[in-house]
mmCIF file with all atom_site columns, C-alpha atoms in Angstrom:
data_model
loop_
_atom_site.group_PDB
_atom_site.id
_atom_site.type_symbol
_atom_site.label_atom_id
_atom_site.label_alt_id
_atom_site.label_comp_id
_atom_site.label_asym_id
_atom_site.label_entity_id
_atom_site.label_seq_id
_atom_site.pdbx_PDB_ins_code
_atom_site.Cartn_x
_atom_site.Cartn_y
_atom_site.Cartn_z
_atom_site.occupancy
_atom_site.B_iso_or_equiv
_atom_site.pdbx_formal_charge
_atom_site.auth_seq_id
_atom_site.auth_comp_id
_atom_site.auth_asym_id
_atom_site.auth_atom_id
_atom_site.pdbx_PDB_model_num
ATOM 1   C CA . ASP A 1 1   ? -22.110 -1.995  -22.361 1.00 68.00 ? 1   ASP A CA 1
ATOM 2   C CA . ALA A 1 2   ? -24.293 -4.921  -23.321 1.00 65.00 ? 2   ALA A CA 1
ATOM 3   C CA . LYS A 1 3   ? -22.981 -8.225  -22.015 1.00 82.00 ? 3   LYS A CA 1
ATOM 4   C CA . THR A 1 4   ? -24.773 -10.511 -24.451 1.00 91.00 ? 4   THR A CA 1
ATOM 5   C CA . THR A 1 5   ? -24.206 -11.511 -28.061 1.00 93.00 ? 5   THR A CA 1
ATOM 6   C CA . GLN A 1 6   ? -26.924 -12.626 -30.444 1.00 95.00 ? 6   GLN A CA 1
ATOM 7   C CA . PRO A 1 7   ? -27.128 -13.282 -34.193 1.00 97.00 ? 7   PRO A CA 1
ATOM 8   C CA . ASN A 1 8   ? -28.166 -10.184 -36.121 1.00 96.00 ? 8   ASN A CA 1
ATOM 9   C CA . SER A 1 9   ? -31.043 -11.900 -37.887 1.00 97.00 ? 9   SER A CA 1
ATOM 10  C CA . MET A 1 10  ? -32.845 -15.212 -38.237 1.00 98.00 ? 10  MET A CA 1
ATOM 11  C CA . GLU A 1 11  ? -35.594 -16.596 -40.422 1.00 97.00 ? 11  GLU A CA 1
ATOM 12  C CA . SER A 1 12  ? -38.270 -19.113 -39.638 1.00 96.00 ? 12  SER A CA 1
ATOM 13  C CA . ASN A 1 13  ? -41.213 -20.643 -41.417 1.00 96.00 ? 13  ASN A CA 1
ATOM 14  C CA . GLU A 1 14  ? -44.664 -20.112 -40.021 1.00 97.00 ? 14  GLU A CA 1
ATOM 15  C CA . GLU A 1 15  ? -45.889 -22.785 -37.573 1.00 96.00 ? 15  GLU A CA 1
ATOM 16  C CA . GLU A 1 16  ? -42.379 -24.158 -37.053 1.00 96.00 ? 16  GLU A CA 1
ATOM 17  C CA . PRO A 1 17  ? -40.388 -23.873 -33.806 1.00 96.00 ? 17  PRO A CA 1
ATOM 18  C CA . VAL A 1 18  ? -37.794 -21.124 -33.509 1.00 97.00 ? 18  VAL A CA 1
ATOM 19  C CA . HIS A 1 19  ? -34.677 -21.294 -31.355 1.00 98.00 ? 19  HIS A CA 1
ATOM 20  C CA . LEU A 1 20  ? -33.086 -17.899 -30.691 1.00 98.00 ? 20  LEU A CA 1
ATOM 21  C CA . PRO A 1 21  ? -29.608 -18.204 -29.131 1.00 97.00 ? 21  PRO A CA 1
ATOM 22  C CA . CYS A 1 22  ? -27.849 -15.821 -26.772 1.00 95.00 ? 22  CYS A CA 1
ATOM 23  C CA . ASN A 1 23  ? -24.350 -15.901 -25.297 1.00 94.00 ? 23  ASN A CA 1
ATOM 24  C CA . HIS A 1 24  ? -23.620 -14.337 -21.927 1.00 91.00 ? 24  HIS A CA 1
ATOM 25  C CA . SER A 1 25  ? -20.189 -15.656 -21.076 1.00 88.00 ? 25  SER A CA 1
ATOM 26  C CA . THR A 1 26  ? -19.525 -13.159 -18.246 1.00 87.00 ? 26  THR A CA 1
ATOM 27  C CA . ILE A 1 27  ? -22.642 -14.043 -16.288 1.00 87.00 ? 27  ILE A CA 1
ATOM 28  C CA . SER A 1 28  ? -22.386 -14.410 -12.520 1.00 86.00 ? 28  SER A CA 1
ATOM 29  C CA . GLY A 1 29  ? -24.512 -16.398 -10.095 1.00 84.00 ? 29  GLY A CA 1
ATOM 30  C CA . THR A 1 30  ? -26.983 -13.586 -9.338  1.00 85.00 ? 30  THR A CA 1
ATOM 31  C CA . ASP A 1 31  ? -27.499 -12.304 -12.885 1.00 89.00 ? 31  ASP A CA 1
ATOM 32  C CA . TYR A 1 32  ? -30.889 -12.932 -14.453 1.00 91.00 ? 32  TYR A CA 1
ATOM 33  C CA . ILE A 1 33  ? -31.456 -13.494 -18.162 1.00 93.00 ? 33  ILE A CA 1
ATOM 34  C CA . HIS A 1 34  ? -34.350 -11.544 -19.605 1.00 94.00 ? 34  HIS A CA 1
ATOM 35  C CA . TRP A 1 35  ? -35.871 -11.673 -23.081 1.00 96.00 ? 35  TRP A CA 1
ATOM 36  C CA . TYR A 1 36  ? -37.902 -8.896  -24.615 1.00 97.00 ? 36  TYR A CA 1
ATOM 37  C CA . ARG A 1 37  ? -39.224 -8.425  -28.113 1.00 97.00 ? 37  ARG A CA 1
ATOM 38  C CA . GLN A 1 38  ? -40.097 -5.305  -30.007 1.00 97.00 ? 38  GLN A CA 1
ATOM 39  C CA . LEU A 1 39  ? -42.615 -5.207  -32.792 1.00 94.00 ? 39  LEU A CA 1
ATOM 40  C CA . PRO A 1 40  ? -42.449 -2.354  -35.308 1.00 88.00 ? 40  PRO A CA 1
ATOM 41  C CA . SER A 1 41  ? -43.561 0.995   -33.884 1.00 85.00 ? 41  SER A CA 1
ATOM 42  C CA . GLN A 1 42  ? -44.108 -0.439  -30.404 1.00 92.00 ? 42  GLN A CA 1
ATOM 43  C CA . GLY A 1 43  ? -42.258 -0.505  -27.114 1.00 95.00 ? 43  GLY A CA 1
ATOM 44  C CA . PRO A 1 44  ? -40.382 -3.634  -26.033 1.00 96.00 ? 44  PRO A CA 1
ATOM 45  C CA . GLU A 1 45  ? -42.583 -6.389  -24.665 1.00 95.00 ? 45  GLU A CA 1
ATOM 46  C CA . TYR A 1 46  ? -41.551 -8.744  -21.876 1.00 93.00 ? 46  TYR A CA 1
ATOM 47  C CA . VAL A 1 47  ? -41.268 -12.346 -23.046 1.00 96.00 ? 47  VAL A CA 1
ATOM 48  C CA . ILE A 1 48  ? -39.633 -14.384 -20.288 1.00 95.00 ? 48  ILE A CA 1
ATOM 49  C CA . HIS A 1 49  ? -36.816 -14.354 -17.755 1.00 94.00 ? 49  HIS A CA 1
ATOM 50  C CA . GLY A 1 50  ? -34.941 -16.833 -15.594 1.00 93.00 ? 50  GLY A CA 1
ATOM 51  C CA . LEU A 1 51  ? -31.954 -17.433 -13.345 1.00 92.00 ? 51  LEU A CA 1
ATOM 52  C CA . THR A 1 52  ? -30.858 -21.048 -13.481 1.00 89.00 ? 52  THR A CA 1
ATOM 53  C CA . SER A 1 53  ? -33.676 -23.405 -14.371 1.00 86.00 ? 53  SER A CA 1
ATOM 54  C CA . ASN A 1 54  ? -35.535 -23.652 -17.637 1.00 91.00 ? 54  ASN A CA 1
ATOM 55  C CA . VAL A 1 55  ? -38.682 -21.538 -17.643 1.00 93.00 ? 55  VAL A CA 1
ATOM 56  C CA . ASN A 1 56  ? -41.965 -21.809 -19.512 1.00 94.00 ? 56  ASN A CA 1
ATOM 57  C CA . ASN A 1 57  ? -44.829 -19.402 -19.963 1.00 92.00 ? 57  ASN A CA 1
ATOM 58  C CA . ARG A 1 58  ? -47.654 -18.928 -22.415 1.00 90.00 ? 58  ARG A CA 1
ATOM 59  C CA . MET A 1 59  ? -45.441 -17.059 -24.866 1.00 89.00 ? 59  MET A CA 1
ATOM 60  C CA . ALA A 1 60  ? -42.229 -19.063 -24.920 1.00 95.00 ? 60  ALA A CA 1
ATOM 61  C CA . SER A 1 61  ? -39.719 -21.297 -23.176 1.00 97.00 ? 61  SER A CA 1
ATOM 62  C CA . LEU A 1 62  ? -36.284 -20.328 -21.935 1.00 97.00 ? 62  LEU A CA 1
ATOM 63  C CA . ALA A 1 63  ? -33.572 -22.966 -21.880 1.00 97.00 ? 63  ALA A CA 1
ATOM 64  C CA . ILE A 1 64  ? -30.504 -21.973 -19.839 1.00 95.00 ? 64  ILE A CA 1
ATOM 65  C CA . ALA A 1 65  ? -27.296 -23.922 -20.298 1.00 94.00 ? 65  ALA A CA 1
ATOM 66  C CA . GLU A 1 66  ? -25.921 -25.756 -17.305 1.00 92.00 ? 66  GLU A CA 1
ATOM 67  C CA . ASP A 1 67  ? -22.901 -23.411 -17.088 1.00 92.00 ? 67  ASP A CA 1
ATOM 68  C CA . ARG A 1 68  ? -25.295 -20.455 -17.632 1.00 92.00 ? 68  ARG A CA 1
ATOM 69  C CA . LYS A 1 69  ? -23.030 -18.962 -20.275 1.00 93.00 ? 69  LYS A CA 1
ATOM 70  C CA . SER A 1 70  ? -25.701 -19.260 -22.929 1.00 94.00 ? 70  SER A CA 1
ATOM 71  C CA . SER A 1 71  ? -29.443 -19.520 -23.254 1.00 95.00 ? 71  SER A CA 1
ATOM 72  C CA . THR A 1 72  ? -32.038 -20.168 -25.935 1.00 97.00 ? 72  THR A CA 1
ATOM 73  C CA . LEU A 1 73  ? -35.454 -18.624 -26.346 1.00 98.00 ? 73  LEU A CA 1
ATOM 74  C CA . ILE A 1 74  ? -37.857 -21.127 -27.871 1.00 97.00 ? 74  ILE A CA 1
ATOM 75  C CA . LEU A 1 75  ? -41.006 -20.110 -29.691 1.00 97.00 ? 75  LEU A CA 1
ATOM 76  C CA . HIS A 1 76  ? -42.873 -23.365 -30.127 1.00 95.00 ? 76  HIS A CA 1
ATOM 77  C CA . ARG A 1 77  ? -44.894 -22.446 -33.233 1.00 95.00 ? 77  ARG A CA 1
ATOM 78  C CA . ALA A 1 78  ? -43.905 -19.237 -34.956 1.00 96.00 ? 78  ALA A CA 1
ATOM 79  C CA . THR A 1 79  ? -46.663 -17.052 -36.312 1.00 96.00 ? 79  THR A CA 1
ATOM 80  C CA . LEU A 1 80  ? -46.433 -13.976 -38.509 1.00 96.00 ? 80  LEU A CA 1
ATOM 81  C CA . ARG A 1 81  ? -47.116 -11.891 -35.398 1.00 94.00 ? 81  ARG A CA 1
ATOM 82  C CA . ASP A 1 82  ? -43.859 -13.158 -33.868 1.00 96.00 ? 82  ASP A CA 1
ATOM 83  C CA . ALA A 1 83  ? -41.798 -11.215 -36.413 1.00 97.00 ? 83  ALA A CA 1
ATOM 84  C CA . ALA A 1 84  ? -39.899 -8.741  -34.239 1.00 97.00 ? 84  ALA A CA 1
ATOM 85  C CA . VAL A 1 85  ? -36.510 -7.821  -32.801 1.00 98.00 ? 85  VAL A CA 1
ATOM 86  C CA . TYR A 1 86  ? -35.708 -10.106 -29.863 1.00 98.00 ? 86  TYR A CA 1
ATOM 87  C CA . TYR A 1 87  ? -33.420 -8.783  -27.149 1.00 97.00 ? 87  TYR A CA 1
ATOM 88  C CA . CYS A 1 88  ? -31.554 -10.966 -24.686 1.00 95.00 ? 88  CYS A CA 1
ATOM 89  C CA . ILE A 1 89  ? -30.487 -9.003  -21.601 1.00 92.00 ? 89  ILE A CA 1
ATOM 90  C CA . GLN A 1 90  ? -28.147 -10.039 -18.818 1.00 90.00 ? 90  GLN A CA 1
ATOM 91  C CA . TYR A 1 91  ? -29.381 -8.232  -15.755 1.00 87.00 ? 91  TYR A CA 1
ATOM 92  C CA . ILE A 1 92  ? -26.456 -7.501  -13.439 1.00 81.00 ? 92  ILE A CA 1
ATOM 93  C CA . TYR A 1 93  ? -27.578 -7.084  -9.845  1.00 74.00 ? 93  TYR A CA 1
ATOM 94  C CA . GLY A 1 94  ? -27.485 -3.452  -8.764  1.00 72.00 ? 94  GLY A CA 1
ATOM 95  C CA . GLN A 1 95  ? -27.291 -2.144  -12.302 1.00 74.00 ? 95  GLN A CA 1
ATOM 96  C CA . ASN A 1 96  ? -29.892 -1.568  -14.969 1.00 76.00 ? 96  ASN A CA 1
ATOM 97  C CA . PHE A 1 97  ? -31.022 -3.157  -18.166 1.00 79.00 ? 97  PHE A CA 1
ATOM 98  C CA . VAL A 1 98  ? -28.635 -2.640  -21.063 1.00 81.00 ? 98  VAL A CA 1
ATOM 99  C CA . PHE A 1 99  ? -30.036 -3.664  -24.438 1.00 86.00 ? 99  PHE A CA 1
ATOM 100 C CA . GLY A 1 100 ? -27.756 -5.232  -27.024 1.00 85.00 ? 100 GLY A CA 1
ATOM 101 C CA . PRO A 1 101 ? -28.432 -5.066  -30.780 1.00 88.00 ? 101 PRO A CA 1
ATOM 102 C CA . GLY A 1 102 ? -30.905 -7.991  -30.658 1.00 95.00 ? 102 GLY A CA 1
ATOM 103 C CA . THR A 1 103 ? -31.925 -10.556 -33.276 1.00 98.00 ? 103 THR A CA 1
ATOM 104 C CA . ARG A 1 104 ? -34.347 -9.549  -36.014 1.00 97.00 ? 104 ARG A CA 1
ATOM 105 C CA . LEU A 1 105 ? -36.660 -12.522 -36.568 1.00 98.00 ? 105 LEU A CA 1
ATOM 106 C CA . SER A 1 106 ? -38.466 -12.850 -39.891 1.00 97.00 ? 106 SER A CA 1
ATOM 107 C CA . VAL A 1 107 ? -41.323 -15.337 -40.178 1.00 97.00 ? 107 VAL A CA 1
ATOM 108 C CA . LEU A 1 108 ? -42.109 -16.610 -43.643 1.00 96.00 ? 108 LEU A CA 1
ATOM 109 C CA . PRO A 1 109 ? -45.651 -17.696 -44.550 1.00 94.00 ? 109 PRO A CA 1
ATOM 110 C CA . ASP B 2 1   ? -54.403 -2.212  -15.134 1.00 71.00 ? 1   ASP B CA 1
ATOM 111 C CA . THR B 2 2   ? -51.211 -3.752  -16.500 1.00 74.00 ? 2   THR B CA 1
ATOM 112 C CA . GLU B 2 3   ? -50.128 -0.982  -18.824 1.00 93.00 ? 3   GLU B CA 1
ATOM 113 C CA . VAL B 2 4   ? -47.718 1.894   -19.040 1.00 97.00 ? 4   VAL B CA 1
ATOM 114 C CA . THR B 2 5   ? -49.415 4.790   -20.811 1.00 97.00 ? 5   THR B CA 1
ATOM 115 C CA . GLN B 2 6   ? -47.377 7.402   -22.626 1.00 98.00 ? 6   GLN B CA 1
ATOM 116 C CA . THR B 2 7   ? -48.680 10.668  -24.024 1.00 97.00 ? 7   THR B CA 1
ATOM 117 C CA . PRO B 2 8   ? -48.528 12.121  -26.549 1.00 97.00 ? 8   PRO B CA 1
ATOM 118 C CA . LYS B 2 9   ? -47.876 9.344   -29.073 1.00 97.00 ? 9   LYS B CA 1
ATOM 119 C CA . HIS B 2 10  ? -46.355 11.794  -31.535 1.00 97.00 ? 10  HIS B CA 1
ATOM 120 C CA . LEU B 2 11  ? -44.787 15.207  -30.975 1.00 97.00 ? 11  LEU B CA 1
ATOM 121 C CA . VAL B 2 12  ? -43.233 17.698  -33.357 1.00 97.00 ? 12  VAL B CA 1
ATOM 122 C CA . MET B 2 13  ? -41.417 20.597  -31.738 1.00 95.00 ? 13  MET B CA 1
ATOM 123 C CA . GLY B 2 14  ? -39.160 23.431  -32.764 1.00 94.00 ? 14  GLY B CA 1
ATOM 124 C CA . MET B 2 15  ? -35.723 23.905  -31.304 1.00 93.00 ? 15  MET B CA 1
ATOM 125 C CA . THR B 2 16  ? -36.884 26.821  -29.155 1.00 92.00 ? 16  THR B CA 1
ATOM 126 C CA . ASN B 2 17  ? -40.000 25.114  -27.803 1.00 92.00 ? 17  ASN B CA 1
ATOM 127 C CA . LYS B 2 18  ? -40.617 23.663  -24.350 1.00 96.00 ? 18  LYS B CA 1
ATOM 128 C CA . LYS B 2 19  ? -42.660 20.500  -24.203 1.00 97.00 ? 19  LYS B CA 1
ATOM 129 C CA . SER B 2 20  ? -43.223 17.593  -21.829 1.00 98.00 ? 20  SER B CA 1
ATOM 130 C CA . LEU B 2 21  ? -43.679 13.864  -22.249 1.00 98.00 ? 21  LEU B CA 1
ATOM 131 C CA . LYS B 2 22  ? -45.879 12.053  -19.780 1.00 98.00 ? 22  LYS B CA 1
ATOM 132 C CA . CYS B 2 23  ? -45.827 8.474   -18.526 1.00 98.00 ? 23  CYS B CA 1
ATOM 133 C CA . GLU B 2 24  ? -48.313 6.844   -16.174 1.00 98.00 ? 24  GLU B CA 1
ATOM 134 C CA . GLN B 2 25  ? -48.701 3.424   -14.574 1.00 97.00 ? 25  GLN B CA 1
ATOM 135 C CA . HIS B 2 26  ? -51.134 2.093   -11.984 1.00 95.00 ? 26  HIS B CA 1
ATOM 136 C CA . MET B 2 27  ? -49.522 -1.259  -11.244 1.00 94.00 ? 27  MET B CA 1
ATOM 137 C CA . GLY B 2 28  ? -47.966 -0.106  -7.967  1.00 93.00 ? 28  GLY B CA 1
ATOM 138 C CA . HIS B 2 29  ? -44.497 -0.264  -9.495  1.00 94.00 ? 29  HIS B CA 1
ATOM 139 C CA . ARG B 2 30  ? -41.881 1.720   -7.579  1.00 93.00 ? 30  ARG B CA 1
ATOM 140 C CA . ALA B 2 31  ? -39.254 2.068   -10.296 1.00 92.00 ? 31  ALA B CA 1
ATOM 141 C CA . MET B 2 32  ? -39.709 4.001   -13.530 1.00 94.00 ? 32  MET B CA 1
ATOM 142 C CA . TYR B 2 33  ? -37.375 4.562   -16.438 1.00 94.00 ? 33  TYR B CA 1
ATOM 143 C CA . TRP B 2 34  ? -36.848 6.720   -19.509 1.00 96.00 ? 34  TRP B CA 1
ATOM 144 C CA . TYR B 2 35  ? -35.177 5.208   -22.561 1.00 95.00 ? 35  TYR B CA 1
ATOM 145 C CA . LYS B 2 36  ? -34.302 6.801   -25.900 1.00 96.00 ? 36  LYS B CA 1
ATOM 146 C CA . GLN B 2 37  ? -34.366 4.765   -29.096 1.00 96.00 ? 37  GLN B CA 1
ATOM 147 C CA . LYS B 2 38  ? -33.031 5.874   -32.467 1.00 96.00 ? 38  LYS B CA 1
ATOM 148 C CA . ALA B 2 39  ? -34.165 4.133   -35.633 1.00 93.00 ? 39  ALA B CA 1
ATOM 149 C CA . LYS B 2 40  ? -32.901 0.550   -35.980 1.00 91.00 ? 40  LYS B CA 1
ATOM 150 C CA . LYS B 2 41  ? -30.966 0.812   -32.701 1.00 93.00 ? 41  LYS B CA 1
ATOM 151 C CA . PRO B 2 42  ? -31.679 -0.719  -29.284 1.00 93.00 ? 42  PRO B CA 1
ATOM 152 C CA . PRO B 2 43  ? -33.143 1.422   -26.505 1.00 94.00 ? 43  PRO B CA 1
ATOM 153 C CA . GLU B 2 44  ? -30.621 3.410   -24.456 1.00 93.00 ? 44  GLU B CA 1
ATOM 154 C CA . LEU B 2 45  ? -31.216 4.144   -20.789 1.00 91.00 ? 45  LEU B CA 1
ATOM 155 C CA . MET B 2 46  ? -31.555 7.823   -19.869 1.00 94.00 ? 46  MET B CA 1
ATOM 156 C CA . PHE B 2 47  ? -32.953 8.058   -16.337 1.00 93.00 ? 47  PHE B CA 1
ATOM 157 C CA . VAL B 2 48  ? -34.037 5.790   -13.500 1.00 91.00 ? 48  VAL B CA 1
ATOM 158 C CA . TYR B 2 49  ? -36.376 6.739   -10.674 1.00 92.00 ? 49  TYR B CA 1
ATOM 159 C CA . SER B 2 50  ? -36.588 4.414   -7.706  1.00 89.00 ? 50  SER B CA 1
ATOM 160 C CA . TYR B 2 51  ? -39.164 5.149   -5.019  1.00 90.00 ? 51  TYR B CA 1
ATOM 161 C CA . GLU B 2 52  ? -39.669 8.591   -6.600  1.00 91.00 ? 52  GLU B CA 1
ATOM 162 C CA . LYS B 2 53  ? -36.008 9.539   -6.302  1.00 91.00 ? 53  LYS B CA 1
ATOM 163 C CA . LEU B 2 54  ? -33.677 9.939   -9.251  1.00 90.00 ? 54  LEU B CA 1
ATOM 164 C CA . SER B 2 55  ? -31.117 7.186   -8.923  1.00 83.00 ? 55  SER B CA 1
ATOM 165 C CA . ILE B 2 56  ? -29.520 7.068   -12.367 1.00 76.00 ? 56  ILE B CA 1
ATOM 166 C CA . ASN B 2 57  ? -28.777 9.809   -14.889 1.00 78.00 ? 57  ASN B CA 1
ATOM 167 C CA . GLU B 2 58  ? -26.836 8.324   -17.759 1.00 78.00 ? 58  GLU B CA 1
ATOM 168 C CA . SER B 2 59  ? -24.971 11.531  -18.651 1.00 85.00 ? 59  SER B CA 1
ATOM 169 C CA . VAL B 2 60  ? -27.997 12.960  -20.396 1.00 92.00 ? 60  VAL B CA 1
ATOM 170 C CA . PRO B 2 61  ? -27.782 16.629  -21.540 1.00 93.00 ? 61  PRO B CA 1
ATOM 171 C CA . SER B 2 62  ? -29.550 19.150  -19.323 1.00 93.00 ? 62  SER B CA 1
ATOM 172 C CA . ARG B 2 63  ? -32.026 19.980  -22.082 1.00 95.00 ? 63  ARG B CA 1
ATOM 173 C CA . PHE B 2 64  ? -33.772 16.791  -20.878 1.00 96.00 ? 64  PHE B CA 1
ATOM 174 C CA . SER B 2 65  ? -35.203 17.195  -17.391 1.00 96.00 ? 65  SER B CA 1
ATOM 175 C CA . PRO B 2 66  ? -37.033 14.308  -15.682 1.00 96.00 ? 66  PRO B CA 1
ATOM 176 C CA . GLU B 2 67  ? -39.595 14.655  -12.944 1.00 96.00 ? 67  GLU B CA 1
ATOM 177 C CA . CYS B 2 68  ? -41.421 12.103  -10.821 1.00 95.00 ? 68  CYS B CA 1
ATOM 178 C CA . PRO B 2 69  ? -44.324 13.888  -9.061  1.00 94.00 ? 69  PRO B CA 1
ATOM 179 C CA . ASN B 2 70  ? -45.615 10.657  -7.502  1.00 92.00 ? 70  ASN B CA 1
ATOM 180 C CA . SER B 2 71  ? -45.139 6.914   -7.727  1.00 89.00 ? 71  SER B CA 1
ATOM 181 C CA . SER B 2 72  ? -47.517 6.592   -10.692 1.00 95.00 ? 72  SER B CA 1
ATOM 182 C CA . LEU B 2 73  ? -46.348 9.434   -12.854 1.00 97.00 ? 73  LEU B CA 1
ATOM 183 C CA . LEU B 2 74  ? -43.131 10.240  -14.694 1.00 97.00 ? 74  LEU B CA 1
ATOM 184 C CA . ASN B 2 75  ? -42.515 13.295  -16.855 1.00 98.00 ? 75  ASN B CA 1
ATOM 185 C CA . LEU B 2 76  ? -39.730 14.257  -19.211 1.00 98.00 ? 76  LEU B CA 1
ATOM 186 C CA . HIS B 2 77  ? -39.425 17.998  -19.783 1.00 98.00 ? 77  HIS B CA 1
ATOM 187 C CA . LEU B 2 78  ? -37.829 19.056  -23.045 1.00 97.00 ? 78  LEU B CA 1
ATOM 188 C CA . HIS B 2 79  ? -36.234 22.411  -23.795 1.00 95.00 ? 79  HIS B CA 1
ATOM 189 C CA . ALA B 2 80  ? -34.002 23.699  -26.571 1.00 94.00 ? 80  ALA B CA 1
ATOM 190 C CA . LEU B 2 81  ? -33.676 20.311  -28.241 1.00 95.00 ? 81  LEU B CA 1
ATOM 191 C CA . GLN B 2 82  ? -31.610 19.623  -31.323 1.00 96.00 ? 82  GLN B CA 1
ATOM 192 C CA . PRO B 2 83  ? -32.695 17.755  -34.463 1.00 96.00 ? 83  PRO B CA 1
ATOM 193 C CA . GLU B 2 84  ? -30.486 14.828  -33.415 1.00 96.00 ? 84  GLU B CA 1
ATOM 194 C CA . ASP B 2 85  ? -32.731 14.395  -30.369 1.00 97.00 ? 85  ASP B CA 1
ATOM 195 C CA . SER B 2 86  ? -35.471 13.138  -32.680 1.00 97.00 ? 86  SER B CA 1
ATOM 196 C CA . ALA B 2 87  ? -36.191 9.585   -31.546 1.00 97.00 ? 87  ALA B CA 1
ATOM 197 C CA . LEU B 2 88  ? -38.696 7.261   -29.902 1.00 97.00 ? 88  LEU B CA 1
ATOM 198 C CA . TYR B 2 89  ? -38.819 7.971   -26.166 1.00 98.00 ? 89  TYR B CA 1
ATOM 199 C CA . LEU B 2 90  ? -39.854 4.968   -24.118 1.00 97.00 ? 90  LEU B CA 1
ATOM 200 C CA . CYS B 2 91  ? -41.040 4.826   -20.546 1.00 97.00 ? 91  CYS B CA 1
ATOM 201 C CA . ALA B 2 92  ? -40.923 1.631   -18.493 1.00 95.00 ? 92  ALA B CA 1
ATOM 202 C CA . SER B 2 93  ? -41.742 0.541   -14.972 1.00 94.00 ? 93  SER B CA 1
ATOM 203 C CA . SER B 2 94  ? -40.901 -2.389  -12.712 1.00 92.00 ? 94  SER B CA 1
ATOM 204 C CA . PRO B 2 95  ? -41.991 -3.470  -9.232  1.00 91.00 ? 95  PRO B CA 1
ATOM 205 C CA . SER B 2 96  ? -38.671 -2.355  -7.789  1.00 83.00 ? 96  SER B CA 1
ATOM 206 C CA . GLY B 2 97  ? -35.340 -1.180  -9.064  1.00 72.00 ? 97  GLY B CA 1
ATOM 207 C CA . GLU B 2 98  ? -34.049 -4.728  -9.167  1.00 73.00 ? 98  GLU B CA 1
ATOM 208 C CA . GLY B 2 99  ? -34.101 -6.616  -12.446 1.00 70.00 ? 99  GLY B CA 1
ATOM 209 C CA . ILE B 2 100 ? -35.318 -9.834  -10.900 1.00 78.00 ? 100 ILE B CA 1
ATOM 210 C CA . TYR B 2 101 ? -38.703 -8.645  -12.106 1.00 83.00 ? 101 TYR B CA 1
ATOM 211 C CA . GLY B 2 102 ? -39.642 -7.869  -15.673 1.00 86.00 ? 102 GLY B CA 1
ATOM 212 C CA . TYR B 2 103 ? -40.080 -4.374  -17.001 1.00 91.00 ? 103 TYR B CA 1
ATOM 213 C CA . THR B 2 104 ? -43.309 -3.116  -18.540 1.00 94.00 ? 104 THR B CA 1
ATOM 214 C CA . PHE B 2 105 ? -42.773 -0.673  -21.395 1.00 96.00 ? 105 PHE B CA 1
ATOM 215 C CA . GLY B 2 106 ? -45.100 1.893   -22.881 1.00 97.00 ? 106 GLY B CA 1
ATOM 216 C CA . SER B 2 107 ? -45.575 2.278   -26.625 1.00 96.00 ? 107 SER B CA 1
ATOM 217 C CA . GLY B 2 108 ? -43.421 5.377   -26.680 1.00 97.00 ? 108 GLY B CA 1
ATOM 218 C CA . THR B 2 109 ? -43.590 8.969   -27.855 1.00 97.00 ? 109 THR B CA 1
ATOM 219 C CA . ARG B 2 110 ? -42.164 9.571   -31.299 1.00 97.00 ? 110 ARG B CA 1
ATOM 220 C CA . LEU B 2 111 ? -40.459 12.948  -31.120 1.00 97.00 ? 111 LEU B CA 1
ATOM 221 C CA . THR B 2 112 ? -39.422 15.004  -34.121 1.00 97.00 ? 112 THR B CA 1
ATOM 222 C CA . VAL B 2 113 ? -37.372 18.155  -33.582 1.00 97.00 ? 113 VAL B CA 1
ATOM 223 C CA . VAL B 2 114 ? -37.476 20.614  -36.462 1.00 95.00 ? 114 VAL B CA 1
#
């Protein structure tokens, strides 16, 4: 079963920052947090992942809470192309990725 | 090459047909995966191959038969499917079977069983 909870949907205005939350209250010290997004009619696309520290890449930033029980994916300036379903996945060492329902992000022009 | 290539992109098959889905990657990844995704649902794991050996079979019916001929290629053989098997079938790969690395997904094969 998926170990994470996310809001079903969120809306953002174009060119504004978006903060997508995820709760993973059962996380242990070796579990990674991964984020993927899926655009319509495409396979999931890797966005970012991390263990303890905040992470940045060209697509997004990942802010992990100090107790690691929650994290936030930050898109710094949303564009229409960022409209997708965003999945937060708690990778449990020795197991495999289990996708939760995800958050459907709508970006308004 | 940083892609996972799946063929065909679309497939329509009858319930008595035999068909195969193909997945290929040339990133040197040693773990490959099959996922099934129904409309408006998240992907569900079907099979995991690690170093060309089947390591996970998530209680998938025997009408789905995976095969990993080499480290770059993954097939899913289909036989006697049911209409409820219609879905998007996704292939993914990762450097190893451990999730400390990201997965790379293909665009999927949209399967319709008639």
